[in-house]
Structures are given as C-alpha cells and as structure tokens.
CSV table of C-alpha atoms in Angstrom, one decimal:
chain,number,residue,atom,x,y,z
A,221,MET,CA,-1.9,-62.3,23.8
A,222,THR,CA,-5.5,-62.4,22.5
A,223,THR,CA,-8.4,-62.6,24.8
A,224,LEU,CA,-12.1,-63.2,24.3
A,225,ILE,CA,-14.5,-61.7,26.8
A,226,SER,CA,-18.0,-63.3,26.8
A,227,PHE,CA,-21.0,-62.6,29.0
A,228,LEU,CA,-23.1,-65.4,30.5
A,229,GLY,CA,-26.7,-64.6,31.1
A,230,LYS,CA,-29.6,-65.8,33.2
A,231,GLY,CA,-31.9,-68.0,31.2
A,232,ASP,CA,-34.6,-70.6,31.7
A,233,PRO,CA,-33.1,-73.2,34.1
A,234,ARG,CA,-35.0,-76.0,32.4
A,235,LYS,CA,-33.8,-75.1,28.9
A,236,GLY,CA,-30.7,-73.0,28.9
A,237,TYR,CA,-29.8,-71.4,25.6
A,238,ARG,CA,-31.2,-72.5,22.3
A,239,THR,CA,-28.8,-74.2,19.9
A,240,ALA,CA,-28.2,-72.1,16.8
A,241,THR,CA,-25.9,-72.3,13.8
A,242,TYR,CA,-23.8,-69.1,13.8
A,243,ARG,CA,-22.7,-68.1,10.4
A,244,PHE,CA,-19.4,-66.1,10.5
A,245,ASN,CA,-18.6,-65.9,6.8
A,246,ALA,CA,-19.3,-67.8,3.6
A,247,ASP,CA,-17.0,-70.7,4.7
A,248,VAL,CA,-17.4,-70.9,8.4
A,249,ALA,CA,-20.4,-71.7,10.7
A,250,TYR,CA,-20.6,-73.4,14.1
A,251,ALA,CA,-23.7,-74.9,15.8
A,252,GLU,CA,-23.6,-74.1,19.6
A,253,THR,CA,-25.9,-73.2,22.4
A,254,PHE,CA,-23.5,-70.6,23.8
A,255,PHE,CA,-22.3,-68.1,21.2
A,256,GLY,CA,-19.1,-67.4,23.1
A,257,LEU,CA,-17.9,-71.0,22.4
A,258,ALA,CA,-18.7,-70.7,18.7
A,259,LEU,CA,-16.7,-67.5,18.7
A,260,THR,CA,-13.9,-69.3,20.5
A,261,LYS,CA,-13.7,-71.8,17.7
A,262,PHE,CA,-13.7,-69.0,15.1
A,263,LEU,CA,-11.2,-66.6,16.7
A,264,LYS,CA,-9.0,-69.2,18.5
A,265,PRO,CA,-8.0,-66.8,21.3
A,266,ASP,CA,-5.2,-67.4,23.7
A,267,ARG,CA,-7.6,-67.0,26.7
A,268,LEU,CA,-11.3,-67.0,27.4
A,269,ILE,CA,-12.9,-64.8,30.1
A,270,LEU,CA,-16.5,-65.6,31.1
A,271,LEU,CA,-18.4,-62.8,32.9
A,272,GLY,CA,-21.5,-63.6,34.9
A,273,THR,CA,-23.4,-62.6,37.9
A,274,PRO,CA,-24.0,-64.8,41.0
A,275,SER,CA,-27.2,-66.0,39.4
A,276,SER,CA,-26.1,-66.5,35.8
A,277,MET,CA,-26.7,-70.0,34.4
A,278,TRP,CA,-23.3,-71.3,35.3
A,279,GLU,CA,-24.6,-74.8,36.1
A,280,ILE,CA,-26.4,-75.2,32.8
A,281,PHE,CA,-23.4,-73.8,30.9
A,282,PHE,CA,-20.9,-76.2,32.5
A,283,ASP,CA,-23.2,-79.1,32.3
A,284,ARG,CA,-23.7,-78.6,28.6
A,285,GLU,CA,-20.0,-78.4,28.2
A,286,GLY,CA,-19.4,-81.8,29.8
A,287,VAL,CA,-18.2,-80.7,33.2
A,288,GLU,CA,-18.7,-83.5,35.7
A,289,GLY,CA,-18.0,-84.4,39.3
A,290,ASP,CA,-18.7,-83.2,42.8
A,291,ALA,CA,-18.4,-79.5,41.7
A,292,MET,CA,-21.8,-79.5,39.9
A,293,LEU,CA,-24.2,-80.2,42.8
A,294,PRO,CA,-23.1,-77.2,45.1
A,295,LEU,CA,-23.0,-75.0,42.0
A,296,ILE,CA,-26.6,-75.9,41.1
A,297,ASP,CA,-27.7,-74.9,44.6
A,298,ALA,CA,-25.7,-71.7,44.6
A,299,VAL,CA,-27.1,-70.5,41.2
A,300,ALA,CA,-30.7,-71.1,42.6
A,301,ALA,CA,-29.9,-69.1,45.6
A,302,GLY,CA,-28.1,-66.4,43.6
A,303,ASN,CA,-24.8,-66.7,45.6
A,304,VAL,CA,-22.3,-68.3,43.3
A,305,SER,CA,-18.7,-67.8,44.4
A,306,GLU,CA,-15.5,-67.9,42.5
A,307,HIS,CA,-14.4,-70.9,44.6
A,308,LEU,CA,-17.4,-72.9,43.2
A,309,LEU,CA,-16.4,-71.9,39.6
A,310,ASN,CA,-12.8,-72.9,40.0
A,311,LEU,CA,-13.0,-76.7,39.3
A,312,PRO,CA,-15.5,-76.4,36.4
A,313,ARG,CA,-13.4,-73.7,34.7
A,314,LEU,CA,-10.3,-75.9,34.9
A,315,GLN,CA,-12.2,-78.7,33.3
A,316,LEU,CA,-13.5,-76.5,30.6
A,317,ALA,CA,-10.0,-75.0,30.0
A,318,LYS,CA,-8.6,-78.5,29.6
A,319,ARG,CA,-11.3,-79.3,27.0
A,320,LEU,CA,-10.7,-76.1,25.1
A,321,GLY,CA,-7.0,-76.2,25.4
A,322,ILE,CA,-6.7,-72.5,26.6
A,323,PRO,CA,-6.9,-70.8,30.0
A,324,VAL,CA,-10.4,-70.0,31.1
A,325,ASP,CA,-11.2,-67.3,33.8
A,326,CYS,CA,-14.6,-67.0,35.4
A,327,LEU,CA,-15.2,-63.4,36.6
A,328,LEU,CA,-18.1,-62.8,38.9
A,329,ILE,CA,-19.6,-59.3,38.3
A,330,PRO,CA,-22.4,-57.4,40.0
A,331,TYR,CA,-25.7,-56.7,38.2
A,332,ALA,CA,-24.7,-53.2,37.0
A,333,ARG,CA,-27.8,-51.7,38.6
A,334,ASP,CA,-26.2,-48.4,39.3
A,335,GLY,CA,-23.1,-46.3,38.7
A,336,ALA,CA,-21.2,-48.0,41.6
A,337,GLU,CA,-21.8,-51.5,40.3
A,338,GLN,CA,-21.1,-50.5,36.7
A,339,ALA,CA,-17.8,-49.0,37.8
A,340,GLU,CA,-17.0,-52.1,39.8
A,341,ILE,CA,-17.3,-54.3,36.6
A,342,LEU,CA,-14.8,-52.1,34.8
A,343,ARG,CA,-12.4,-52.3,37.8
A,344,ARG,CA,-12.7,-56.1,37.9
A,345,LEU,CA,-12.0,-56.4,34.1
A,346,ALA,CA,-9.0,-54.0,34.3
A,347,ALA,CA,-7.5,-56.1,37.1
A,348,VAL,CA,-7.3,-59.2,34.9
A,349,LEU,CA,-6.0,-57.6,31.8
A,350,GLN,CA,-2.5,-56.5,30.7
A,351,PRO,CA,-1.3,-53.7,28.5
A,352,GLY,CA,-1.0,-54.7,24.9
A,353,GLU,CA,-3.6,-57.5,25.1
A,354,ARG,CA,-5.8,-57.8,22.0
A,355,LEU,CA,-9.4,-58.2,23.0
A,356,TRP,CA,-12.6,-59.4,21.4
A,357,ILE,CA,-15.9,-58.8,23.3
A,358,ASP,CA,-19.0,-60.9,22.9
A,359,VAL,CA,-22.2,-59.1,24.0
A,360,THR,CA,-24.7,-61.8,22.9
A,361,HIS,CA,-25.8,-63.1,26.3
A,362,GLY,CA,-26.3,-61.5,29.6
A,363,PHE,CA,-28.7,-58.8,30.7
A,364,ARG,CA,-29.9,-56.5,27.9
A,365,HIS,CA,-28.2,-53.4,29.4
A,366,LEU,CA,-24.8,-55.0,29.5
A,367,PRO,CA,-23.9,-54.4,25.8
A,368,MET,CA,-24.0,-50.7,26.6
A,369,LEU,CA,-21.6,-51.2,29.5
A,370,ALA,CA,-19.4,-53.4,27.2
A,371,LEU,CA,-19.1,-50.5,24.8
A,372,VAL,CA,-18.0,-48.2,27.6
A,373,ALA,CA,-15.7,-51.0,28.9
A,374,ALA,CA,-14.0,-51.3,25.5
A,375,ARG,CA,-13.2,-47.6,25.5
A,376,TYR,CA,-12.2,-47.5,29.2
A,377,LEU,CA,-9.9,-50.6,28.9
A,378,GLY,CA,-8.3,-49.2,25.8
A,379,ARG,CA,-7.5,-45.9,27.5
A,380,VAL,CA,-6.7,-47.0,31.0
A,381,VAL,CA,-5.2,-50.5,30.6
A,382,ARG,CA,-3.9,-49.8,27.0
A,383,VAL,CA,-5.4,-52.9,25.5
A,384,GLU,CA,-6.5,-53.1,21.9
A,385,VAL,CA,-10.1,-53.9,21.4
A,386,GLU,CA,-10.3,-55.6,18.0
A,387,GLU,CA,-14.0,-56.2,17.6
A,388,ILE,CA,-17.3,-56.5,19.4
A,389,TYR,CA,-19.5,-59.4,18.3
A,390,TYR,CA,-23.2,-60.2,18.6
A,391,GLY,CA,-24.8,-63.4,17.7
A,392,ALA,CA,-28.2,-62.1,16.4
A,393,LEU,CA,-30.5,-65.0,17.3
A,394,GLU,CA,-33.6,-62.9,16.8
A,395,MET,CA,-32.5,-62.3,13.2
A,396,THR,CA,-32.4,-66.0,12.4
A,397,PRO,CA,-34.8,-66.8,9.5
A,398,PRO,CA,-37.0,-69.9,9.8
A,399,GLU,CA,-34.9,-73.0,9.4
A,400,GLY,CA,-31.9,-70.8,8.7
A,401,GLU,CA,-28.6,-69.8,10.2
A,402,THR,CA,-28.0,-67.1,12.7
A,403,PRO,CA,-26.0,-64.1,11.5
A,404,VAL,CA,-23.0,-62.8,13.4
A,405,LEU,CA,-22.9,-59.0,13.7
A,406,ARG,CA,-19.7,-57.0,14.1
A,407,LEU,CA,-20.2,-53.9,16.1
A,408,GLY,CA,-16.7,-52.4,16.0
A,409,GLY,CA,-18.1,-49.6,13.9
A,410,LEU,CA,-19.5,-48.2,17.2
A,411,LEU,CA,-16.0,-47.9,18.5
A,412,ALA,CA,-14.9,-46.0,15.4
A,413,MET,CA,-17.8,-43.6,15.9
A,414,LEU,CA,-16.6,-43.0,19.4
A,415,ASP,CA,-13.1,-42.3,17.9
A,416,TRP,CA,-14.7,-39.5,15.8
A,417,VAL,CA,-16.6,-38.1,18.8
A,418,ASP,CA,-13.4,-38.1,20.8
A,419,ALA,CA,-11.6,-36.3,17.9
A,420,LEU,CA,-14.3,-33.6,17.9
A,421,ALA,CA,-13.9,-33.2,21.6
A,422,THR,CA,-10.1,-32.9,21.3
A,423,TYR,CA,-10.5,-30.3,18.6
A,424,ASP,CA,-13.0,-28.3,20.6
A,425,LYS,CA,-10.6,-28.3,23.5
A,426,ASP,CA,-7.3,-27.4,21.8
A,427,GLY,CA,-8.1,-26.6,18.1
A,428,ASP,CA,-5.9,-29.4,16.7
A,429,TYR,CA,-7.9,-30.7,13.7
A,430,GLY,CA,-4.9,-32.9,12.8
A,431,VAL,CA,-6.6,-35.6,15.0
A,432,PHE,CA,-9.0,-36.2,12.1
A,433,GLU,CA,-6.2,-37.4,9.7
A,434,PRO,CA,-5.9,-41.0,10.8
A,435,LEU,CA,-9.7,-41.3,11.0
A,436,LEU,CA,-10.1,-40.1,7.5
A,437,VAL,CA,-7.4,-42.5,6.3
A,438,LYS,CA,-9.3,-45.4,8.0
A,439,ASP,CA,-12.4,-44.1,6.3
A,440,ASP,CA,-10.8,-44.6,2.9
A,441,MET,CA,-9.6,-41.0,2.1
A,442,PRO,CA,-6.3,-41.2,0.3
A,443,GLU,CA,-3.5,-40.8,2.8
A,444,GLY,CA,-1.8,-38.0,0.9
A,445,ARG,CA,-5.0,-35.9,1.0
A,446,ALA,CA,-5.7,-36.6,4.7
A,447,LYS,CA,-2.1,-35.6,5.5
A,448,LEU,CA,-2.8,-32.1,4.2
A,449,LEU,CA,-5.2,-31.6,7.1
A,450,ALA,CA,-2.6,-32.6,9.6
A,451,ASP,CA,0.0,-30.4,7.9
A,452,ALA,CA,-2.5,-27.5,8.0
A,453,ALA,CA,-3.1,-28.0,11.7
A,454,TYR,CA,0.7,-28.0,12.3
A,455,CYS,CA,1.2,-24.8,10.4
A,456,GLU,CA,-1.6,-23.1,12.3
A,457,ARG,CA,-0.3,-24.2,15.7
A,458,THR,CA,3.2,-23.0,14.8
A,459,SER,CA,1.9,-19.5,14.0
A,460,ASN,CA,1.9,-19.9,10.2
A,461,PRO,CA,-1.8,-19.6,9.4
A,462,GLU,CA,-1.4,-18.6,5.8
A,463,LEU,CA,0.5,-21.8,5.0
A,464,ALA,CA,-2.3,-23.6,6.9
A,465,VAL,CA,-4.8,-21.9,4.6
A,466,LYS,CA,-3.0,-23.2,1.5
A,467,ASN,CA,-3.2,-26.7,2.8
A,468,LEU,CA,-6.8,-26.4,3.8
A,469,ARG,CA,-7.7,-25.0,0.4
A,470,ARG,CA,-6.2,-28.1,-1.1
A,471,VAL,CA,-7.8,-30.6,1.1
A,472,PHE,CA,-11.2,-29.0,1.5
A,473,PRO,CA,-12.6,-30.2,-1.8
A,474,SER,CA,-11.8,-33.8,-0.8
A,475,ILE,CA,-13.6,-33.3,2.5
A,476,GLU,CA,-16.6,-31.9,0.7
A,477,ILE,CA,-17.1,-34.9,-1.4
A,478,HIS,CA,-15.9,-37.5,1.1
A,479,ASP,CA,-18.6,-40.1,1.6
A,480,GLY,CA,-16.9,-42.7,3.7
A,481,PRO,CA,-19.1,-44.6,6.2
A,482,LEU,CA,-18.1,-42.4,9.1
A,483,GLY,CA,-16.4,-39.5,7.5
A,484,GLY,CA,-19.6,-38.8,5.6
A,485,LEU,CA,-21.5,-38.8,8.9
A,486,PHE,CA,-19.2,-36.2,10.4
A,487,ARG,CA,-18.4,-34.3,7.2
A,488,GLU,CA,-20.5,-31.2,7.8
A,489,THR,CA,-19.2,-30.8,11.3
A,490,LEU,CA,-15.6,-31.1,10.1
A,491,LYS,CA,-16.2,-28.5,7.4
A,492,GLU,CA,-17.6,-26.1,10.0
A,493,ARG,CA,-14.5,-26.7,12.3
A,494,ILE,CA,-12.0,-25.7,9.6
A,495,GLY,CA,-14.1,-23.1,7.9
A,496,TRP,CA,-12.0,-20.2,9.3
A,497,PHE,CA,-9.7,-20.4,6.3
A,498,ARG,CA,-12.5,-19.0,4.1
A,499,GLY,CA,-12.1,-15.5,5.5
A,500,PRO,CA,-11.8,-13.0,2.7
A,501,THR,CA,-8.6,-11.4,4.0
A,502,ARG,CA,-5.6,-12.4,6.1
A,503,HIS,CA,-6.6,-10.3,9.0
A,504,ASP,CA,-10.2,-11.7,8.9
A,505,ARG,CA,-8.7,-15.2,9.1
A,506,GLU,CA,-6.4,-14.3,12.0
A,507,LEU,CA,-9.3,-12.7,13.8
A,508,SER,CA,-11.4,-15.9,13.4
A,509,LEU,CA,-8.5,-17.9,14.9
A,510,ALA,CA,-8.3,-15.4,17.8
A,511,ASP,CA,-12.0,-15.7,18.5
A,512,ALA,CA,-11.8,-19.5,18.3
A,513,TYR,CA,-8.8,-19.8,20.7
A,514,LEU,CA,-10.4,-17.3,23.2
A,515,LYS,CA,-13.5,-19.6,23.2
A,516,ARG,CA,-11.3,-22.5,24.1
A,517,SER,CA,-9.6,-20.5,26.9
A,518,ASP,CA,-6.2,-20.7,25.0
A,519,TYR,CA,-5.3,-17.2,26.0
A,520,LEU,CA,-1.8,-17.1,24.6
A,521,ARG,CA,-2.9,-18.1,21.1
A,522,ALA,CA,-5.9,-15.8,21.4
A,523,ALA,CA,-3.8,-12.8,22.3
A,524,THR,CA,-1.2,-13.7,19.6
A,525,PHE,CA,-3.7,-14.0,16.8
A,526,LEU,CA,-5.6,-10.9,17.9
A,527,TYR,CA,-2.4,-8.9,17.9
A,528,GLU,CA,-1.3,-10.3,14.5
A,529,SER,CA,-4.7,-9.6,13.0
A,530,PHE,CA,-4.6,-6.0,14.2
A,531,VAL,CA,-1.1,-5.5,12.7
A,532,THR,CA,-2.1,-7.2,9.4
A,533,ARG,CA,-5.2,-5.0,9.2
A,534,THR,CA,-3.0,-1.9,9.9
A,535,CYS,CA,-0.7,-2.9,7.1
A,536,PHE,CA,-3.6,-3.4,4.8
A,537,ALA,CA,-4.9,0.1,5.5
A,538,ALA,CA,-1.4,1.6,5.1
A,539,LYS,CA,-0.9,-0.3,1.9
A,540,CYS,CA,2.4,-1.8,3.1
A,541,ASN,CA,3.7,-5.3,2.9
A,542,ASP,CA,2.1,-7.4,5.7
A,543,THR,CA,4.6,-10.2,5.2
A,544,ASP,CA,7.7,-8.0,5.9
A,545,PRO,CA,8.6,-8.0,9.6
A,546,LYS,CA,10.1,-4.4,9.5
A,547,GLU,CA,7.1,-3.0,7.7
A,548,ARG,CA,4.8,-4.7,10.2
A,549,ASP,CA,6.7,-3.2,13.1
A,550,ASP,CA,6.7,0.2,11.5
A,551,ALA,CA,3.0,0.1,10.8
A,552,PHE,CA,2.3,-0.8,14.4
A,553,ASP,CA,4.6,1.9,15.7
A,554,ASN,CA,2.7,4.5,13.6
A,555,VAL,CA,-0.6,3.7,15.4
A,556,ARG,CA,0.3,2.6,18.8
A,557,LYS,CA,0.6,6.2,20.3
A,558,THR,CA,-2.9,7.0,19.1
A,559,THR,CA,-4.4,3.6,19.9
A,560,PRO,CA,-3.8,2.8,23.6
A,561,ALA,CA,-5.6,-0.5,23.2
A,562,ALA,CA,-3.1,-1.7,20.6
A,563,ALA,CA,-0.2,-1.1,23.0
A,564,GLN,CA,-2.0,-2.8,25.8
A,565,LEU,CA,-2.6,-5.8,23.6
A,566,LYS,CA,1.0,-6.1,22.7
A,567,ASN,CA,2.1,-5.9,26.3
A,568,LEU,CA,-0.4,-8.5,27.3
A,569,ARG,CA,0.7,-10.8,24.5
A,570,ASN,CA,4.3,-10.4,25.5
A,571,ALA,CA,3.5,-11.1,29.1
A,572,LEU,CA,1.6,-14.3,28.2
A,573,ALA,CA,4.4,-15.4,25.8
A,574,HIS,CA,7.4,-14.8,28.0
A,575,GLY,CA,6.1,-15.8,31.4
A,576,VAL,CA,8.8,-13.8,33.2
A,577,ARG,CA,7.3,-10.4,33.9
A,578,SER,CA,9.4,-7.3,33.1
A,579,HIS,CA,9.3,-4.2,35.3
A,580,GLY,CA,7.3,-1.1,34.6
A,581,GLU,CA,3.7,0.2,35.0
A,582,GLN,CA,2.3,-1.6,32.0
A,583,ALA,CA,4.1,-4.8,32.9
A,584,ASP,CA,2.6,-4.7,36.4
A,585,GLU,CA,-0.8,-4.1,35.0
A,586,SER,CA,-0.5,-7.1,32.6
A,587,ALA,CA,0.7,-9.3,35.5
A,588,LYS,CA,-2.3,-8.3,37.6
A,589,ILE,CA,-4.7,-9.1,34.8
A,590,ILE,CA,-3.1,-12.5,34.0
A,591,ALA,CA,-3.3,-13.5,37.7
A,592,ASP,CA,-7.1,-13.7,37.4
A,593,GLU,CA,-8.7,-15.7,34.6
A,594,SER,CA,-12.0,-13.9,34.5
A,595,SER,CA,-10.1,-10.5,34.3
A,596,LEU,CA,-7.9,-11.8,31.5
A,597,ARG,CA,-10.9,-13.1,29.5
A,598,LYS,CA,-12.8,-9.9,30.0
A,599,LEU,CA,-9.8,-7.8,28.9
A,600,LEU,CA,-9.2,-9.8,25.7
A,601,LYS,CA,-12.9,-9.4,24.8
A,602,GLU,CA,-12.7,-5.6,25.5
A,603,LEU,CA,-9.5,-5.3,23.4
A,604,ARG,CA,-11.1,-7.2,20.6
A,605,ASN,CA,-14.2,-4.9,20.6
A,606,LYS,CA,-12.1,-1.7,20.8
A,607,LEU,CA,-9.6,-2.7,18.0
A,608,PHE,CA,-12.1,-4.4,15.6
C-alpha cells in the first residue's frame, strides 16, 4: 500500500492558500490551492492522510474541495474556537474520499510545542500505519517547525513501524518566479544523509565499516569496489586482519577519489575510520585495532588483538615466521616467563573468549577483574602500556 501524508496549516481564514501551478517534471504540472492534492494527482497513492491541529483551516480546505451539507457549519465554528474534533471531520473526509476515489484519513495532532506533544504526533502516526507501507510525506503546509518533525517522523516510522519512506516533498511557493510556475522540491536526500550519520554511529559503536557498502553503491560507487569494503570488515571481524588489509588497500583509492553527492561529503571521515590498515607493520596494525576496540568497550576483541600484536612483534624481533602457529606459540613461550604481563594478557584473553572460568590462581584473578568493567578497562590499558 502507498500512502501520502500531508500537513494542513493555519492560514488566513478569508483567503486560504494561494492557487499555484506546481511543476513536477517537464511533462506534469497541476494548479491547486493545496499542494497535497496536486501531489495526490501526481503520485496516485492508495490512501491520503491529512494531519492538522484543532485550529488548522479544515473548513476552508473542505469548502474549496466541494464538501457540502450540514457538516460545514459546526466545523467553521470549531475551527474558530480551536477545538475541532475527529467527529466533525468524519463526514467531510468521507465526501472528499468519494471525490478522490481513495480512502482519506484526517488525523488531529497537537501543536508540537514541546517534547511530549512532538512524541504524541509520532505515536498517532504510528498507530495508523502498517509494516511494509510505502510513504510519501508532504511538508509544504502547516507550522514552520513541522518539517523538522516530519524528518524525524520519517526515520522513526521506518525503524519502529518498518514502513518505507520513499520521498519527502515540498511545494516551494516562495521560489515561484513572477508569472511562473512553482517548483516542487524533493528532500529525500536528507534521509540519505541520516543513513550516513547512522552508519557512522554504527561503526563507532561496533567497528563494522561494512555498513558503508550499500550507501556507497547508492552513491554511484561500482558495486564490486564497494563490496571490497564489506569483505574487509568481515575479515577483520573474523580475526583475519591481514586479509582485511589487502581488501582495504584495493578499495582505498576508490574511496579517495569518490565524489558522489553524499559519499564525497563523508569521504574524509570514512578514510579516517579505516586508516588503521596503513600501519607499517602487522603488529602496528593489530595494535591499532586493539586500541580501537578498547575505545568501543569491545573487550574481547581488544584483548585478542592486543595479544596477537604482542606475539607478532615478538616473532618480528626473533626473526621467525609470524604466520606459522607453532612458531608463534614458541616465540610467546620464550618470553612469557620473563614477561609476566604477557602471561597475564593471555589468561585474560582466554577468560574473555571462553566464558567458562578454569580453576587456578591466575584464572581466579582474571574472573575477579572481568567481574568489574572499570577494573577490566584499567587492566587492559596497563597491559598495553607495559607490553608496548
């Protein structure tokens, strides 16, 4: 089902809205006083939802749309008093629905004067929508602060109700040239910007830069190049950072030159987020990952990469093969007796990885540390400083 949501504002009761010719594209334009109806003609939604306050110009809107009968007089008085009820809107909306040939819902909303009223508008919208609905939102009319709320509503409804917000429209009457037509603006790019902001927040929380792949594809990066970023993220998160480095080295030049509308805006930030792969040695890169995961409070990965970095550096110093499991174990065993912090780090990593605590003095010490987050964070920082 497709649904158009349109705001109805409070205008001059003697004039209502001004008639304008809204230009949608080179071939389509409609002359209307209320942009939502021009948009209805253009989009042909399955349903129209009109949002307005108890003092919105309901009576002028319905009068202009040819609604007649006993319902109009009490509606006029109610608008003047600012106490319109849904009961008074029922008959006019049914007449309008019959004329348009689609269901029409009139949803009364508060004035969005504070957080409580703003949240109430979102609740009322969520109550009349179903998962999977495709929405268009018209923010042309209504109070000037409502478009900001509409942007939040689009994101909220998408996340909570699982609707798909296709586009946000604005009939830019103030941009109409003398004796010309009114342009119709599409503001869906704002939603795409929020997708990027969400992706950055996701990355900062869990380190998964694979979330940028679909955004880069939408932003015109070749799909194969963008997939390298997701592949790199997968390799890193499955403890194969060197394969991640190979993928990042391949995709990084594409990110550096990417100049898509939004990717270009976030390019430098993305480069900074994945810059760990530029470390000169393997143990430098693993240490960078350990620091990044500790910053995100991902203690298991922080301990794992810290341990791996120490072992890799030990292999480097001993000139042994840091990719051979046996040589890595031997290199660690050669230094663990003289480096208590290394043994402590390995015990801590094992305790975090396995969950089930083994017996023994060192295991009991690790269990005690893990039981308190501040103690665990402090110990990991101390081990990092001692070993590096």
